[in-house]
Coordinates of C-alpha atoms in Angstrom, one line a residue:
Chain M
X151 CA 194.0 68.1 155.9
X152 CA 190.4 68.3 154.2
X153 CA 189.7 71.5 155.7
X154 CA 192.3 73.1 153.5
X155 CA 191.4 71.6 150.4
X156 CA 188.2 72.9 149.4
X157 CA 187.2 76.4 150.0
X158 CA 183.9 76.4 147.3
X159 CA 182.9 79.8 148.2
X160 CA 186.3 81.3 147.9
X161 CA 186.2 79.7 144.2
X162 CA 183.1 81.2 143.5
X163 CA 183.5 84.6 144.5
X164 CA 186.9 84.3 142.2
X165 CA 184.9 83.1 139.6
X166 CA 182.6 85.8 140.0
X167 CA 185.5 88.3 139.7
X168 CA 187.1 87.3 136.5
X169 CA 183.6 86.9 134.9
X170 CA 183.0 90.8 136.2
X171 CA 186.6 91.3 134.8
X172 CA 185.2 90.4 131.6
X173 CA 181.8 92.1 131.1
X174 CA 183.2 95.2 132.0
X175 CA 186.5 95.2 130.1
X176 CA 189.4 94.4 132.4
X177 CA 189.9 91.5 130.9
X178 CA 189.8 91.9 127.2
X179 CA 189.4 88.9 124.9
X180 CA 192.2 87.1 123.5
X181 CA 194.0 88.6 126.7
X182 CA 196.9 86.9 128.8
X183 CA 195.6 86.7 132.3
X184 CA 198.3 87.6 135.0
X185 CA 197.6 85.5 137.8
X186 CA 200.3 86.6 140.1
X187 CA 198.8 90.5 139.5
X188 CA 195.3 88.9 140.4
X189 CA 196.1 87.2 143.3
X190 CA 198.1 89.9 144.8
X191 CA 195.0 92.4 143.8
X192 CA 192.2 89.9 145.5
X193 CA 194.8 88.9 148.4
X194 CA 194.4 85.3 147.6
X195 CA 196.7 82.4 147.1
X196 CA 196.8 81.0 143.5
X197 CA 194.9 78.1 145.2
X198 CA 191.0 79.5 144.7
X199 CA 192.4 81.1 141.3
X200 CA 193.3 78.2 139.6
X201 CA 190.0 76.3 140.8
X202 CA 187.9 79.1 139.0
X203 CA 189.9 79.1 136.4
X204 CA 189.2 75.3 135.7
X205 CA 185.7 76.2 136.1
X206 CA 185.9 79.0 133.6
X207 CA 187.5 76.6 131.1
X208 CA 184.9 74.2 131.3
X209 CA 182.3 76.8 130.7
X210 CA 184.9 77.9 127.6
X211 CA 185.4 81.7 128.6
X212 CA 189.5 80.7 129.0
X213 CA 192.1 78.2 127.8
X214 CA 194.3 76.8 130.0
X215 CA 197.7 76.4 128.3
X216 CA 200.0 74.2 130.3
X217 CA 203.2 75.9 131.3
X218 CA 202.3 78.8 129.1
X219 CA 199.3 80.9 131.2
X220 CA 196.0 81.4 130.7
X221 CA 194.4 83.0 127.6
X222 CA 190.4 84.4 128.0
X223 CA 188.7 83.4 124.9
X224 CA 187.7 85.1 121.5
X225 CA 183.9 85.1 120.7
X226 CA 184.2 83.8 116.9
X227 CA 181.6 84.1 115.1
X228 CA 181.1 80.7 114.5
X229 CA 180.5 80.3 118.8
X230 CA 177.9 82.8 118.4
X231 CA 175.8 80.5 115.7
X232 CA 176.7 77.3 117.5
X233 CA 175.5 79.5 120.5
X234 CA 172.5 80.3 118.9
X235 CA 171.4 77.2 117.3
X236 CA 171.4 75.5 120.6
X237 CA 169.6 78.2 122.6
X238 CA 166.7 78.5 119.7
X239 CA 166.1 74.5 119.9
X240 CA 166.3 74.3 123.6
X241 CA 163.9 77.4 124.3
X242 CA 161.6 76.1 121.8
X243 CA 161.2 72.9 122.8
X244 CA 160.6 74.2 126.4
X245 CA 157.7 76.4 125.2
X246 CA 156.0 73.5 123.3
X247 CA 156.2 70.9 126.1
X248 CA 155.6 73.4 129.1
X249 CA 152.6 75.6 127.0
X250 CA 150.0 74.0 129.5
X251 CA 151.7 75.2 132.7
X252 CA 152.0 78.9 131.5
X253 CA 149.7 81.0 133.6
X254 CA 147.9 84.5 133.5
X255 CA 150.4 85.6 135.9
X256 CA 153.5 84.0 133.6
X257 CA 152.2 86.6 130.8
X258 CA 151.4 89.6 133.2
X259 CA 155.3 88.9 134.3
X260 CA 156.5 88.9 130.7
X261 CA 154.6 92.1 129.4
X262 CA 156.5 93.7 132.4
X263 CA 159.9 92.4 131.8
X264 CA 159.5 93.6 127.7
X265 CA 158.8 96.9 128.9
X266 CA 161.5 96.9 131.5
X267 CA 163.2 96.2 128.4
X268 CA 162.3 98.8 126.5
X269 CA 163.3 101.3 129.1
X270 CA 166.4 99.9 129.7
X271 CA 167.2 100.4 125.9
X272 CA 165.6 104.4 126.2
X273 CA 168.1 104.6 129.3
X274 CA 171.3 103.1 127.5
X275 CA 171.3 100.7 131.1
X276 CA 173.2 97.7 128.8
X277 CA 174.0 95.8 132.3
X278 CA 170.8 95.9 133.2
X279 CA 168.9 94.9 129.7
X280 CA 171.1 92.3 129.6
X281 CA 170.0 91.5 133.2
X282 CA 166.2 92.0 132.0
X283 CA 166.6 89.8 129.3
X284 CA 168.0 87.1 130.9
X285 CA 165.1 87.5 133.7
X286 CA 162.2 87.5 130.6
X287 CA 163.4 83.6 129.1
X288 CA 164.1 82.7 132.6
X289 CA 160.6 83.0 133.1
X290 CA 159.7 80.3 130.7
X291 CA 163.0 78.5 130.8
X292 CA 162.5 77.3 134.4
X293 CA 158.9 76.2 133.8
X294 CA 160.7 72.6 132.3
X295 CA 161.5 72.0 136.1
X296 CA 165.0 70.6 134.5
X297 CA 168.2 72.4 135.9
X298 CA 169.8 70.7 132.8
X299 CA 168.9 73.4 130.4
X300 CA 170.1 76.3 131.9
X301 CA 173.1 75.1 133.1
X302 CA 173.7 74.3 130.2
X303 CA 172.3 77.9 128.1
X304 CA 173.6 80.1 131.0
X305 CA 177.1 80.1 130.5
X306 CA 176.6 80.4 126.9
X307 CA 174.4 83.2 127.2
X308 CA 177.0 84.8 129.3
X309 CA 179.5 84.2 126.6
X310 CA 177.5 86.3 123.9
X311 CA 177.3 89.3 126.1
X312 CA 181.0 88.9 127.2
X313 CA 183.3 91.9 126.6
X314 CA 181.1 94.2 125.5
X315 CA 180.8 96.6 128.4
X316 CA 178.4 99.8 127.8
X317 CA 178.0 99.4 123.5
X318 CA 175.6 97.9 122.1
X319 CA 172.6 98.3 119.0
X320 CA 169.9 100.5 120.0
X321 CA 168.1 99.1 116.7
X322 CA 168.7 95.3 117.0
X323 CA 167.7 95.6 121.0
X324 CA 164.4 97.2 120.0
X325 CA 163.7 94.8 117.5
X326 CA 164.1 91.9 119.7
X327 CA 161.7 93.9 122.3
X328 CA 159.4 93.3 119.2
X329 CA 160.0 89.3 118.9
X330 CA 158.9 89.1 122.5
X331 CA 155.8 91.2 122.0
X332 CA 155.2 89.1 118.9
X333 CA 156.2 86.0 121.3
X334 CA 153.8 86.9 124.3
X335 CA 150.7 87.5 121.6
X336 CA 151.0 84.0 120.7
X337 CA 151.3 82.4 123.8
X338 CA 147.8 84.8 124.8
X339 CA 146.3 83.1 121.4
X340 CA 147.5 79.7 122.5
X341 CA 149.5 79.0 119.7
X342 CA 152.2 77.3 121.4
X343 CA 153.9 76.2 117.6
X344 CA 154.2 79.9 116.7
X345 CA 155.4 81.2 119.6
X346 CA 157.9 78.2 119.1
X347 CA 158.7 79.3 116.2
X348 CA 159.4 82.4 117.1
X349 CA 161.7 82.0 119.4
X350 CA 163.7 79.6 116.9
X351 CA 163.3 81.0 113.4
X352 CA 163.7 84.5 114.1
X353 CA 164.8 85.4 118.0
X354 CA 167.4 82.9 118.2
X355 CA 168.4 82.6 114.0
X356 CA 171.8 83.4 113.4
X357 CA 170.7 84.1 109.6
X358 CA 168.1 86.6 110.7
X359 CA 170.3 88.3 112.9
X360 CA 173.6 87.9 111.1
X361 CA 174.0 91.3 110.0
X362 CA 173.4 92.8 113.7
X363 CA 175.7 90.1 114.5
X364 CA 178.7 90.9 112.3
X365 CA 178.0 94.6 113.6
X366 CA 178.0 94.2 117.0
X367 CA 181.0 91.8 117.6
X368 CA 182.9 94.1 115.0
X369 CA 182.2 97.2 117.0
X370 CA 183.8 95.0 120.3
X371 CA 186.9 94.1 118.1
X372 CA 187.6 97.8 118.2
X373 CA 186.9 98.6 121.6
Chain G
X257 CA 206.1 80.1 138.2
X258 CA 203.6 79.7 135.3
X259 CA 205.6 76.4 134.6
X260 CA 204.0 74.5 137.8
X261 CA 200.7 76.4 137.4
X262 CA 198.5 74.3 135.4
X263 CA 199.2 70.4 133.8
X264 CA 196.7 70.3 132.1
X265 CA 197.0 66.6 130.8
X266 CA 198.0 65.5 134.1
X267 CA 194.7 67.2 135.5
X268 CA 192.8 64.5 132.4
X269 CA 194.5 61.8 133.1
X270 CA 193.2 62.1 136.6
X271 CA 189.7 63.0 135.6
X272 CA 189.8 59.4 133.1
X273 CA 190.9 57.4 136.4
X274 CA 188.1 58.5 138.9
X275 CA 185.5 57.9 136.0
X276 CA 186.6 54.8 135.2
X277 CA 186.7 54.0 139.0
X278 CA 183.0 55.1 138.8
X279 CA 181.8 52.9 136.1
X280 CA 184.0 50.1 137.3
X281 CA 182.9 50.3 141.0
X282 CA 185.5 50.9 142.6
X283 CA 184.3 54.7 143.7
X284 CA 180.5 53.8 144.3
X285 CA 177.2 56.5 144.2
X286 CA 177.3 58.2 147.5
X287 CA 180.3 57.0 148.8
X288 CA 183.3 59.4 150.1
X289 CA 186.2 59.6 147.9
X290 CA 189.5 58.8 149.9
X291 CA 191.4 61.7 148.4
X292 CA 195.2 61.0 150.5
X293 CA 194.9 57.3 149.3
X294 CA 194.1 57.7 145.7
X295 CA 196.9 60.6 145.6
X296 CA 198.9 58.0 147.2
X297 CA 197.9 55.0 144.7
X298 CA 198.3 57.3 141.5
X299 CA 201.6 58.9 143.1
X300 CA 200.5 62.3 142.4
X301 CA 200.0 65.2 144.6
X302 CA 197.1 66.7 146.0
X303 CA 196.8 69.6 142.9
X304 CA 195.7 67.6 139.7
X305 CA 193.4 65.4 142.0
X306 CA 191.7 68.5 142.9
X307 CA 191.5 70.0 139.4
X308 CA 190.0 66.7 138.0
X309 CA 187.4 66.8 140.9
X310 CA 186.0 70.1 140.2
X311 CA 186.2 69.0 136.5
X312 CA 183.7 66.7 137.8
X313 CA 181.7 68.3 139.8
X314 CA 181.1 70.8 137.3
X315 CA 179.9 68.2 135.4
X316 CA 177.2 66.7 137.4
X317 CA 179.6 63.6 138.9
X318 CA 180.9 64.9 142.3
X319 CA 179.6 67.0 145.0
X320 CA 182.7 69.1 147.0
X321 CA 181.4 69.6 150.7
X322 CA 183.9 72.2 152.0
X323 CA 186.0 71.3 154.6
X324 CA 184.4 68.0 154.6
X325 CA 185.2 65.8 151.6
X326 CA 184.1 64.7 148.2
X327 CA 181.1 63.0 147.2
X328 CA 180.3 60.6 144.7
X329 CA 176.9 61.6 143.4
X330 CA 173.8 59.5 143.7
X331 CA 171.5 59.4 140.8
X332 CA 168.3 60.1 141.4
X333 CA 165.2 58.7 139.6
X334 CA 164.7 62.8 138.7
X335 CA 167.8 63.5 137.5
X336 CA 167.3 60.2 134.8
X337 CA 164.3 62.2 134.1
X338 CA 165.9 65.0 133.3
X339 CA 168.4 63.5 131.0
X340 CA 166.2 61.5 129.4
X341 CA 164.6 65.0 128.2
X342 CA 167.4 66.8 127.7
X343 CA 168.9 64.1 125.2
X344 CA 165.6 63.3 123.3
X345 CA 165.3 67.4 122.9
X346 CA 168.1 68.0 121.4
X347 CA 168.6 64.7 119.3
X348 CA 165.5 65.1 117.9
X349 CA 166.2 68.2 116.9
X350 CA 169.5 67.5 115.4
X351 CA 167.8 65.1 112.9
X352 CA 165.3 67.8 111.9
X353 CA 167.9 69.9 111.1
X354 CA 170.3 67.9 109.5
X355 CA 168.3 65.4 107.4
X356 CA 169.5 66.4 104.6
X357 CA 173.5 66.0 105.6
X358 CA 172.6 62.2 106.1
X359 CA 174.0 60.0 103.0
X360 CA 173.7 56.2 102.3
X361 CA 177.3 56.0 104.1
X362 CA 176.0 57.2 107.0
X363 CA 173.0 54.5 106.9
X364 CA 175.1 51.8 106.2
X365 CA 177.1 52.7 109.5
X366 CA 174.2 52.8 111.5
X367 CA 173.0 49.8 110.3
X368 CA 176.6 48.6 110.7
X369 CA 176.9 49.5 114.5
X370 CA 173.0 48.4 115.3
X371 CA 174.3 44.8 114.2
X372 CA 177.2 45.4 116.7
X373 CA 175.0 45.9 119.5
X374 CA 172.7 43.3 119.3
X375 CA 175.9 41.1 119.4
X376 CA 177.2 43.3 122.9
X377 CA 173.9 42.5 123.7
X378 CA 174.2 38.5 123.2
X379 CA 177.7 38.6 124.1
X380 CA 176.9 40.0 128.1
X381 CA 179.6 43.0 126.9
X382 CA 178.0 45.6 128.6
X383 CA 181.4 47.5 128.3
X384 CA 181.6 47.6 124.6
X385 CA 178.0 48.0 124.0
X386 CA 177.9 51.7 126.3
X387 CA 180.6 52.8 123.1
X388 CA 178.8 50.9 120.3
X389 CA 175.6 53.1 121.6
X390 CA 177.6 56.3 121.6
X391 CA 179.0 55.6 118.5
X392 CA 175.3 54.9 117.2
X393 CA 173.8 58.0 118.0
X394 CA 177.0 60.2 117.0
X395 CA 177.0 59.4 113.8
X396 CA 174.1 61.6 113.6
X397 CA 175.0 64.0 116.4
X398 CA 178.1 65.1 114.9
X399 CA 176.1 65.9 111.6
X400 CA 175.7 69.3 113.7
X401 CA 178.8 70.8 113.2
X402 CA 177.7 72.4 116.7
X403 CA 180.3 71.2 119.3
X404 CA 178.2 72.4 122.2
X405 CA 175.4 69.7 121.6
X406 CA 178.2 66.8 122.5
X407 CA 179.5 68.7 125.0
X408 CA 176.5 69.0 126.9
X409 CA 175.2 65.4 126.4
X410 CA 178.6 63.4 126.9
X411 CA 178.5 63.9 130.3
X412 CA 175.0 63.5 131.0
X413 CA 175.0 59.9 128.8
X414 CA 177.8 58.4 131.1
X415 CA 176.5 59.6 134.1
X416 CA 173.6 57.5 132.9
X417 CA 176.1 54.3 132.7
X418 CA 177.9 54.7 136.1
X419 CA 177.7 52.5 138.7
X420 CA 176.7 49.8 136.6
X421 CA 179.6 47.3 136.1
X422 CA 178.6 44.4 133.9
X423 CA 174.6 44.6 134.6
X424 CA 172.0 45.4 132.2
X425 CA 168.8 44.6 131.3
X426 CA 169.0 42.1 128.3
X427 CA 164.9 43.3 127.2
X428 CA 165.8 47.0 127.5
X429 CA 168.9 46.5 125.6
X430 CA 167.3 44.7 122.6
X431 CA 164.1 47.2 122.9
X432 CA 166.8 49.9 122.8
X433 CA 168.0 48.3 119.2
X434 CA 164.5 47.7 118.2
X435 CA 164.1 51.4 118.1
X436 CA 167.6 52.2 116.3
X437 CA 165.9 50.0 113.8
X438 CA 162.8 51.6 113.2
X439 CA 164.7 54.9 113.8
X440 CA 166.9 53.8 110.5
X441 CA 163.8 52.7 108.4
X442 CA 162.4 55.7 108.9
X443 CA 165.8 57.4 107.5
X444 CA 165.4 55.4 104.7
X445 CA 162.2 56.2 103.9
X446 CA 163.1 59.8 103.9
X447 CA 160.5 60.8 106.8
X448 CA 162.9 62.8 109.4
X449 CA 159.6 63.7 111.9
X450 CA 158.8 60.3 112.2
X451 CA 162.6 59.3 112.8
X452 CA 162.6 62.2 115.0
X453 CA 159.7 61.2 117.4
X454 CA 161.0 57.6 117.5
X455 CA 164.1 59.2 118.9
X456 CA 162.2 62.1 121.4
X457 CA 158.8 60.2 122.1
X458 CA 160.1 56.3 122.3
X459 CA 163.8 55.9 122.6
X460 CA 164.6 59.1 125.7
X461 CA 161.1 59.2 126.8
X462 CA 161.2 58.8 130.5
X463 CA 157.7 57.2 130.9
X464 CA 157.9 55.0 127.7
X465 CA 160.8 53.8 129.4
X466 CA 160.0 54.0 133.2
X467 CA 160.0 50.2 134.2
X468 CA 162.8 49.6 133.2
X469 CA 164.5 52.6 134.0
X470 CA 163.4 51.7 137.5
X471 CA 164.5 48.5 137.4
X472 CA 167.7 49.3 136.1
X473 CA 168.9 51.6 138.8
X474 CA 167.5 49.4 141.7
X475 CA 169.7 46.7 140.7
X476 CA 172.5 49.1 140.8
X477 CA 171.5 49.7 144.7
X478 CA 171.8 46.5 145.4
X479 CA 175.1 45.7 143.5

């Protein structure tokens, strides 16, 4: 009996698919999912489906509504500052309390992953900046040694990429390859409260970036 | 076909029954869950039992070992740690930002629900005093407007309480409403960084707190 009920990596790998499905535009937002469709394409039984789904509910990418389907989520805009909001305070409180375990080698790492960056944005490569980008706050983000946090920020960072598949501001990517040039100066000055602050009052503002904001979530509500 | 797909509010009513199982003992840390009998006790099948337990183990509560079972997590000394930083992060930065949402209403309910606890406290109601404590520290929480502050903490803040039953620590308790009053003074007295750092530095530091935090959860092993 247990050895049919739980098949985790089976989930995963589903979960993994309809996430795909959304970055690159299979699955739209504000779409119907069609499960049968899905489960006949993957060749599963609704079984590992639904457990992803559930998953993917709790991580708010879908809504579940009983007896009707399954719907994947909008981005309002109002997510996208909540997102924010919580991502700036988080990020800054990590670089305040973890400023004395950052190394030579954490900066070195940085200043690579800013210029990866940059080339990424030169090359157009929006899956891999995004990829990059999630690499260059890893590298501070992990120094709390608390899981906590990016359980928590992953999925939301995930979120505010979501649907957007190769479009994306040339301008508003370069300028925040210039936040984390501005960033890694003041971590070499040890000035832990302004790179802080840098991270929360600008990088991660909603108001600072609201016009980028409305433009680039517009742009997707076209696509 | 969609029809049988998803009950959702089946699926939550399962999910309240195993975590009040957890913080009444009857489904104790580490233990296996008996998945037959409990779908046998709630007269339910097999589906919504599953869907609450990877609710749950998204969530930090349950650990699913395929083809072997479900585990009720243990929590470690670290993962107290953990929460303990998360919470004071994030609280502390939810005053900071919304000091200037909080009115004399809001004051008078603290005060209000602080005078509640140190009855739960003299009153051994350990039950009620868990929700007077939530209820405390939403009242500022919700100030956020940001959903995805609650939605992070909730779960970490009862995994905190499981396994407890009706023992506490009568000192830690009253310490605990010791600090809601300072915490309020300092409300008053229109100083947010000082009501702040009562909250991050006193009230969810893990070493200000570390006896008792140890003492707390070695009861529970014994229990």
């Amino acid at each position: 009996m247990k050895s049919q009920l739980f098949v985790v990596s089976l989930r995963e790998q589903v979960y993994e698919y309809l996430r795909n499905e959304m970055t690159t535009g299979s699955l739209t937002s504000g779409s119907t999912i069609n499960l049968t469709k899905i489960a006949e394409q993957l060749g599963i039984s609704k079984t590992p489906l639904r457990d992803a789904l559930i998953h993917l509910e709790i991580e708010g990418f879908v809504t579940i509504l009983p007896r009707r389907g399954v719907m994947v989520n909008a981005l309002a805009l109002n997510d996208v500052k909540n997102a924010y909001e919580a991502i700036g305070i988080i990020e800054a409180a990590i670089i305040l309390d973890c400023f004395d375990k950052i190394t030579s080698a954490h900066i070195s790492r940085l200043e690579e992953l800013n210029e990866r960056m940059i080339k990424d944005v030169q090359t157009n490569d929006f899956s891999r900046l995004f990829k990059t980008n999630l690499a260059f706050h890893n590298v501070f983000n992990t120094l709390s040694g608390n899981p906590l946090f990016n359980k928590f920020m992953l999925p939301i960072k995930h979120r505010l990429y979501d649907f957007q598949g190769q479009s994306y501001i040339h301008d508003w990517e370069l300028k925040n390859c210039e936040e984390h040039s501005l960033f890694i100066n003041f971590l070499k000055q040890e000035n832990p409260r302004s790179a802080a602050m840098i991270l929360k009052d600008f990088h991660w503002s909603y108001s600072v970036n609201e016009a980028f904001i409305k433009q680039f979530y517009a742009m997707t509500e076209q696509n």
